[in-house]
């Protein structure tokens, strides 16, 4: 018989162990939903990272090398990154040759020619003429040789403590080494190129009795090159000081250490 609204209602509480339990399907659905949420978040993160890295050097999926990607521009604040072709494998009179007919090939030639111009062989007449004949465009070789004979012979050699043949006094080692820190193309077409090479140089006499200790300096060489049909050759160059970084707080090496370093550490062939 149904109870009327006036009749009192009775509520019964069962013991805890007799209360109806939450269905198992409800208990299992909550961890499952949590796991699915985590997987979705991880998937979204992976996709976002892939999109962010797309196009960065060395992260492409096309199998190309990092040299195939564009280097960061100077406007980004990072400056040009190291890039370019491998160094050439051929030499003439110890100087790299056979550079590619490209902007990078011209920059590589300029870096190697800067090293040759800054070598101690430039202070000896016979080896200087060999270097000029190797790196100079035939149409400019005569003018370059005359200019460099004046620049490296006579008074210049004497100023570094060398004799008329460009040799150091007995017991001393003459140091003249140019180390490119970077190159920059300032003009290029199929026939001609202009390249600036930022360099540091070491010059002086190494030895216990030296009155011309080896010092470092920074300078920039601006080289003009011409494509001869088979290689880039030098037609002209100028030099200016700097830019020089702040000198570090380092103790200068002894004369013996400098002599050993010059004799034990060889130079490089360079590529852009």
mmCIF file of C-alpha atoms in Angstrom:
data_model
loop_
_atom_site.group_PDB
_atom_site.id
_atom_site.type_symbol
_atom_site.label_atom_id
_atom_site.label_comp_id
_atom_site.label_asym_id
_atom_site.label_seq_id
_atom_site.Cartn_x
_atom_site.Cartn_y
_atom_site.Cartn_z
ATOM 1 C CA UNK A 1 0.000 0.000 0.000
ATOM 2 C CA UNK A 2 1.610 3.321 -0.959
ATOM 3 C CA UNK A 3 2.435 5.779 1.744
ATOM 4 C CA UNK A 4 0.693 9.053 1.845
ATOM 5 C CA UNK A 5 2.527 12.346 2.044
ATOM 6 C CA UNK A 6 1.552 12.583 5.699
ATOM 7 C CA UNK A 7 3.283 9.369 6.618
ATOM 8 C CA UNK A 8 6.887 9.522 7.880
ATOM 9 C CA UNK A 9 9.692 8.163 5.624
ATOM 10 C CA UNK A 10 12.204 5.653 6.967
ATOM 11 C CA UNK A 11 15.882 5.750 5.804
ATOM 12 C CA UNK A 12 18.074 2.746 6.396
ATOM 13 C CA UNK A 13 21.954 2.871 6.496
ATOM 14 C CA UNK A 14 23.674 -0.365 5.721
ATOM 15 C CA UNK A 15 27.007 -1.307 7.253
ATOM 16 C CA UNK A 16 30.010 -0.148 5.297
ATOM 17 C CA UNK A 17 30.883 -3.598 4.033
ATOM 18 C CA UNK A 18 27.324 -4.049 2.790
ATOM 19 C CA UNK A 19 27.028 -0.756 0.903
ATOM 20 C CA UNK A 20 26.875 -1.112 -2.865
ATOM 21 C CA UNK A 21 30.365 -0.637 -4.444
ATOM 22 C CA UNK A 22 31.243 1.696 -7.361
ATOM 23 C CA UNK A 23 31.029 -0.247 -10.578
ATOM 24 C CA UNK A 24 34.442 -1.540 -11.782
ATOM 25 C CA UNK A 25 33.970 0.070 -15.169
ATOM 26 C CA UNK A 26 33.726 3.505 -13.513
ATOM 27 C CA UNK A 27 36.906 2.951 -11.493
ATOM 28 C CA UNK A 28 38.824 1.843 -14.610
ATOM 29 C CA UNK A 29 37.598 4.689 -16.812
ATOM 30 C CA UNK A 30 39.248 7.427 -14.744
ATOM 31 C CA UNK A 31 42.902 6.155 -15.097
ATOM 32 C CA UNK A 32 42.216 5.499 -18.763
ATOM 33 C CA UNK A 33 41.067 9.080 -19.320
ATOM 34 C CA UNK A 34 44.187 10.352 -17.471
ATOM 35 C CA UNK A 35 46.486 8.225 -19.637
ATOM 36 C CA UNK A 36 44.832 9.430 -22.841
ATOM 37 C CA UNK A 37 45.194 13.051 -21.702
ATOM 38 C CA UNK A 38 48.933 12.572 -21.050
ATOM 39 C CA UNK A 39 49.456 10.939 -24.459
ATOM 40 C CA UNK A 40 47.673 13.792 -26.225
ATOM 41 C CA UNK A 41 49.797 16.407 -24.422
ATOM 42 C CA UNK A 42 53.062 14.565 -25.237
ATOM 43 C CA UNK A 43 52.043 14.202 -28.896
ATOM 44 C CA UNK A 44 51.273 17.924 -29.157
ATOM 45 C CA UNK A 45 54.668 18.781 -27.614
ATOM 46 C CA UNK A 46 56.533 16.551 -30.099
ATOM 47 C CA UNK A 47 54.692 18.130 -33.037
ATOM 48 C CA UNK A 48 55.415 21.655 -31.739
ATOM 49 C CA UNK A 49 59.161 20.902 -31.329
ATOM 50 C CA UNK A 50 59.337 19.415 -34.840
ATOM 51 C CA UNK A 51 57.738 22.512 -36.336
ATOM 52 C CA UNK A 52 60.067 24.820 -34.385
ATOM 53 C CA UNK A 53 63.192 22.942 -35.537
ATOM 54 C CA UNK A 54 62.126 22.684 -39.172
ATOM 55 C CA UNK A 55 64.592 24.493 -41.414
ATOM 56 C CA UNK A 56 67.363 24.837 -38.813
ATOM 57 C CA UNK A 57 70.879 23.831 -40.065
ATOM 58 C CA UNK A 58 71.601 20.150 -39.571
ATOM 59 C CA UNK A 59 67.983 19.187 -38.671
ATOM 60 C CA UNK A 60 66.538 18.735 -42.148
ATOM 61 C CA UNK A 61 65.237 15.333 -43.171
ATOM 62 C CA UNK A 62 66.378 15.525 -46.766
ATOM 63 C CA UNK A 63 69.807 13.998 -46.078
ATOM 64 C CA UNK A 64 71.680 17.201 -46.987
ATOM 65 C CA UNK A 65 74.625 18.479 -44.988
ATOM 66 C CA UNK A 66 74.511 21.558 -42.829
ATOM 67 C CA UNK A 67 76.319 23.453 -45.602
ATOM 68 C CA UNK A 68 73.159 23.128 -47.732
ATOM 69 C CA UNK A 69 71.206 25.321 -45.324
ATOM 70 C CA UNK A 70 71.404 29.080 -45.138
ATOM 71 C CA UNK A 71 73.648 30.451 -42.407
ATOM 72 C CA UNK A 72 72.175 32.860 -39.871
ATOM 73 C CA UNK A 73 72.195 36.408 -41.173
ATOM 74 C CA UNK A 74 74.134 39.185 -39.507
ATOM 75 C CA UNK A 75 70.825 40.904 -38.762
ATOM 76 C CA UNK A 76 69.940 38.082 -36.381
ATOM 77 C CA UNK A 77 72.863 39.062 -34.174
ATOM 78 C CA UNK A 78 74.568 35.689 -34.590
ATOM 79 C CA UNK A 79 76.747 36.603 -37.568
ATOM 80 C CA UNK A 80 77.656 34.235 -40.406
ATOM 81 C CA UNK A 81 78.275 30.680 -39.281
ATOM 82 C CA UNK A 82 81.159 28.532 -40.542
ATOM 83 C CA UNK A 83 80.119 27.043 -43.857
ATOM 84 C CA UNK A 84 81.323 26.153 -47.315
ATOM 85 C CA UNK A 85 83.059 23.520 -49.392
ATOM 86 C CA UNK A 86 85.893 21.282 -48.301
ATOM 87 C CA UNK A 87 89.455 22.573 -48.889
ATOM 88 C CA UNK A 88 90.829 21.902 -52.335
ATOM 89 C CA UNK A 89 93.067 18.895 -52.701
ATOM 90 C CA UNK A 90 95.663 20.273 -55.142
ATOM 91 C CA UNK A 91 98.609 22.594 -54.605
ATOM 92 C CA UNK A 92 101.113 24.485 -56.726
ATOM 93 C CA UNK A 93 104.436 25.356 -55.070
ATOM 94 C CA UNK A 94 102.864 24.458 -51.715
ATOM 95 C CA UNK A 95 99.906 26.833 -52.165
ATOM 96 C CA UNK A 96 96.351 25.556 -52.568
ATOM 97 C CA UNK A 97 94.987 25.804 -56.118
ATOM 98 C CA UNK A 98 92.076 24.722 -58.273
ATOM 99 C CA UNK A 99 89.385 26.635 -56.400
ATOM 100 C CA UNK A 100 85.714 26.292 -57.425
ATOM 101 C CA UNK A 101 84.281 28.871 -59.822
ATOM 102 C CA UNK A 102 81.918 30.241 -57.169
ATOM 103 C CA UNK A 103 81.647 32.889 -54.481
ATOM 104 C CA UNK A 104 82.821 30.375 -51.876
ATOM 105 C CA UNK A 105 85.682 29.323 -54.122
ATOM 106 C CA UNK A 106 86.828 32.952 -54.350
ATOM 107 C CA UNK A 107 86.672 33.319 -50.567
ATOM 108 C CA UNK A 108 88.696 30.147 -50.103
ATOM 109 C CA UNK A 109 91.302 31.386 -52.592
ATOM 110 C CA UNK A 110 91.511 34.737 -50.793
ATOM 111 C CA UNK A 111 92.090 33.077 -47.417
ATOM 112 C CA UNK A 112 94.874 30.890 -48.797
ATOM 113 C CA UNK A 113 96.505 33.780 -50.651
ATOM 114 C CA UNK A 114 96.434 35.849 -47.451
ATOM 115 C CA UNK A 115 98.394 33.075 -45.737
ATOM 116 C CA UNK A 116 100.944 33.026 -48.581
ATOM 117 C CA UNK A 117 101.387 36.823 -48.536
ATOM 118 C CA UNK A 118 101.981 36.728 -44.783
ATOM 119 C CA UNK A 119 104.521 33.898 -44.817
ATOM 120 C CA UNK A 120 108.263 34.257 -44.059
ATOM 121 C CA UNK A 121 109.002 33.222 -47.665
ATOM 122 C CA UNK A 122 107.855 36.681 -48.749
ATOM 123 C CA UNK A 123 111.006 38.158 -47.162
ATOM 124 C CA UNK A 124 113.305 36.196 -49.523
ATOM 125 C CA UNK A 125 113.485 37.370 -53.128
ATOM 126 C CA UNK A 126 113.457 34.001 -54.893
ATOM 127 C CA UNK A 127 110.626 32.493 -52.847
ATOM 128 C CA UNK A 128 108.665 35.769 -52.998
ATOM 129 C CA UNK A 129 108.776 35.731 -56.793
ATOM 130 C CA UNK A 130 107.635 32.088 -56.785
ATOM 131 C CA UNK A 131 104.647 32.949 -54.570
ATOM 132 C CA UNK A 132 103.639 35.870 -56.776
ATOM 133 C CA UNK A 133 103.900 33.779 -59.931
ATOM 134 C CA UNK A 134 101.697 31.136 -58.270
ATOM 135 C CA UNK A 135 98.878 33.292 -56.897
ATOM 136 C CA UNK A 136 98.816 36.325 -59.216
ATOM 137 C CA UNK A 137 96.782 36.818 -62.360
ATOM 138 C CA UNK A 138 99.263 36.879 -65.288
ATOM 139 C CA UNK A 139 98.111 40.350 -66.312
ATOM 140 C CA UNK A 140 98.781 41.746 -62.825
ATOM 141 C CA UNK A 141 101.858 39.735 -61.834
ATOM 142 C CA UNK A 142 104.421 42.346 -62.938
ATOM 143 C CA UNK A 143 102.869 45.209 -60.993
ATOM 144 C CA UNK A 144 102.340 43.035 -57.908
ATOM 145 C CA UNK A 145 105.922 41.795 -57.956
ATOM 146 C CA UNK A 146 107.334 45.324 -58.155
ATOM 147 C CA UNK A 147 105.114 46.487 -55.324
ATOM 148 C CA UNK A 148 105.870 43.503 -53.076
ATOM 149 C CA UNK A 149 109.593 43.690 -53.743
ATOM 150 C CA UNK A 150 109.493 47.174 -52.263
ATOM 151 C CA UNK A 151 107.223 46.123 -49.404
ATOM 152 C CA UNK A 152 109.210 43.098 -48.209
ATOM 153 C CA UNK A 153 112.792 43.777 -49.192
ATOM 154 C CA UNK A 154 115.486 46.164 -48.007
ATOM 155 C CA UNK A 155 114.380 48.326 -45.100
ATOM 156 C CA UNK A 156 111.442 46.091 -44.164
ATOM 157 C CA UNK A 157 113.646 43.029 -43.771
ATOM 158 C CA UNK A 158 116.202 45.008 -41.781
ATOM 159 C CA UNK A 159 113.466 46.322 -39.491
ATOM 160 C CA UNK A 160 112.704 42.743 -38.481
ATOM 161 C CA UNK A 161 116.391 41.985 -37.919
ATOM 162 C CA UNK A 162 116.865 40.011 -41.161
ATOM 163 C CA UNK A 163 119.777 40.221 -43.559
ATOM 164 C CA UNK A 164 119.490 41.228 -47.220
ATOM 165 C CA UNK A 165 118.534 37.654 -48.170
ATOM 166 C CA UNK A 166 115.735 37.559 -45.585
ATOM 167 C CA UNK A 167 117.492 35.226 -43.164
ATOM 168 C CA UNK A 168 117.383 35.544 -39.376
ATOM 169 C CA UNK A 169 120.567 35.870 -37.291
ATOM 170 C CA UNK A 170 122.114 32.606 -36.156
ATOM 171 C CA UNK A 171 120.322 31.087 -33.189
ATOM 172 C CA UNK A 172 117.077 32.972 -33.834
ATOM 173 C CA UNK A 173 113.908 31.938 -35.665
ATOM 174 C CA UNK A 174 112.023 34.453 -37.777
ATOM 175 C CA UNK A 175 108.262 34.173 -37.312
ATOM 176 C CA UNK A 176 105.782 35.532 -39.856
ATOM 177 C CA UNK A 177 102.434 33.803 -39.934
ATOM 178 C CA UNK A 178 98.985 34.972 -41.012
ATOM 179 C CA UNK A 179 95.926 33.177 -39.640
ATOM 180 C CA UNK A 180 92.564 34.002 -41.233
ATOM 181 C CA UNK A 181 89.746 34.391 -38.724
ATOM 182 C CA UNK A 182 87.043 34.788 -41.375
ATOM 183 C CA UNK A 183 86.202 35.908 -44.907
ATOM 184 C CA UNK A 184 83.525 38.183 -46.371
ATOM 185 C CA UNK A 185 82.514 38.614 -49.996
ATOM 186 C CA UNK A 186 82.143 42.280 -50.916
ATOM 187 C CA UNK A 187 81.523 41.816 -54.629
ATOM 188 C CA UNK A 188 81.152 38.844 -56.963
ATOM 189 C CA UNK A 189 80.394 37.967 -60.562
ATOM 190 C CA UNK A 190 81.541 35.176 -62.874
ATOM 191 C CA UNK A 191 84.741 36.994 -63.795
ATOM 192 C CA UNK A 192 85.788 38.970 -60.739
ATOM 193 C CA UNK A 193 85.473 38.835 -56.959
ATOM 194 C CA UNK A 194 86.347 41.059 -54.043
ATOM 195 C CA UNK A 195 86.939 39.387 -50.686
ATOM 196 C CA UNK A 196 87.926 40.709 -47.287
ATOM 197 C CA UNK A 197 89.908 38.430 -44.988
ATOM 198 C CA UNK A 198 90.003 39.229 -41.278
ATOM 199 C CA UNK A 199 93.331 38.003 -39.950
ATOM 200 C CA UNK A 200 95.566 37.784 -36.948
ATOM 201 C CA UNK A 201 99.301 37.744 -37.553
ATOM 202 C CA UNK A 202 102.459 36.726 -35.698
ATOM 203 C CA UNK A 203 105.711 38.485 -36.513
ATOM 204 C CA UNK A 204 109.115 38.800 -34.852
ATOM 205 C CA UNK A 205 112.284 36.935 -33.944
ATOM 206 C CA UNK A 206 112.027 34.052 -31.497
ATOM 207 C CA UNK A 207 115.076 33.213 -29.415
ATOM 208 C CA UNK A 208 116.926 34.041 -26.229
ATOM 209 C CA UNK A 209 118.805 37.053 -27.676
ATOM 210 C CA UNK A 210 115.937 38.490 -29.690
ATOM 211 C CA UNK A 211 115.413 42.232 -29.645
ATOM 212 C CA UNK A 212 112.306 41.798 -31.846
ATOM 213 C CA UNK A 213 110.029 39.504 -29.773
ATOM 214 C CA UNK A 214 107.140 37.811 -31.525
ATOM 215 C CA UNK A 215 103.963 39.900 -31.277
ATOM 216 C CA UNK A 216 100.389 39.416 -32.449
ATOM 217 C CA UNK A 217 98.359 41.927 -34.412
ATOM 218 C CA UNK A 218 94.975 42.058 -36.135
ATOM 219 C CA UNK A 219 94.327 43.364 -39.636
ATOM 220 C CA UNK A 220 91.998 42.983 -42.622
ATOM 221 C CA UNK A 221 93.174 42.238 -46.158
ATOM 222 C CA UNK A 222 90.956 43.260 -49.079
ATOM 223 C CA UNK A 223 91.805 41.105 -52.114
ATOM 224 C CA UNK A 224 90.670 41.506 -55.721
ATOM 225 C CA UNK A 225 90.521 38.253 -57.691
ATOM 226 C CA UNK A 226 90.009 37.398 -61.360
ATOM 227 C CA UNK A 227 88.754 34.120 -62.814
ATOM 228 C CA UNK A 228 91.331 32.975 -65.376
ATOM 229 C CA UNK A 229 89.262 30.141 -66.804
ATOM 230 C CA UNK A 230 90.632 27.512 -64.445
ATOM 231 C CA UNK A 231 91.253 29.247 -61.105
ATOM 232 C CA UNK A 232 90.910 32.438 -59.060
ATOM 233 C CA UNK A 233 94.027 34.596 -59.182
ATOM 234 C CA UNK A 234 95.059 37.749 -57.343
ATOM 235 C CA UNK A 235 95.030 41.100 -59.144
ATOM 236 C CA UNK A 236 95.379 43.526 -56.206
ATOM 237 C CA UNK A 237 95.134 43.818 -52.439
ATOM 238 C CA UNK A 238 95.138 46.386 -49.670
ATOM 239 C CA UNK A 239 95.519 46.114 -45.904
ATOM 240 C CA UNK A 240 94.074 47.985 -42.940
ATOM 241 C CA UNK A 241 94.467 47.580 -39.192
ATOM 242 C CA UNK A 242 91.891 45.763 -37.040
ATOM 243 C CA UNK A 243 89.344 45.047 -35.901
ATOM 244 C CA UNK A 244 91.321 43.930 -32.857
ATOM 245 C CA UNK A 245 89.680 42.234 -29.856
ATOM 246 C CA UNK A 246 90.501 43.153 -26.273
ATOM 247 C CA UNK A 247 93.778 41.441 -25.312
ATOM 248 C CA UNK A 248 93.312 38.622 -22.835
ATOM 249 C CA UNK A 249 94.882 38.392 -19.411
ATOM 250 C CA UNK A 250 97.493 35.812 -20.394
ATOM 251 C CA UNK A 251 101.127 35.430 -19.466
ATOM 252 C CA UNK A 252 103.399 35.748 -22.493
ATOM 253 C CA UNK A 253 105.246 32.587 -23.502
ATOM 254 C CA UNK A 254 108.984 32.317 -23.207
ATOM 255 C CA UNK A 255 111.193 32.636 -26.280
ATOM 256 C CA UNK A 256 111.849 28.888 -26.118
ATOM 257 C CA UNK A 257 108.119 28.097 -26.044
ATOM 258 C CA UNK A 258 107.392 30.364 -29.017
ATOM 259 C CA UNK A 259 110.261 28.870 -31.033
ATOM 260 C CA UNK A 260 109.029 25.352 -30.276
ATOM 261 C CA UNK A 261 105.444 26.205 -31.207
ATOM 262 C CA UNK A 262 106.428 27.738 -34.545
ATOM 263 C CA UNK A 263 108.577 24.741 -35.432
ATOM 264 C CA UNK A 264 106.075 22.093 -34.275
ATOM 265 C CA UNK A 265 102.698 23.513 -35.377
ATOM 266 C CA UNK A 266 102.074 23.689 -39.114
ATOM 267 C CA UNK A 267 99.618 25.928 -40.931
ATOM 268 C CA UNK A 268 96.449 25.113 -42.858
ATOM 269 C CA UNK A 269 94.799 25.301 -46.218
ATOM 270 C CA UNK A 270 91.531 27.160 -45.850
ATOM 271 C CA UNK A 271 87.995 26.903 -47.215
ATOM 272 C CA UNK A 272 84.992 29.113 -46.636
#
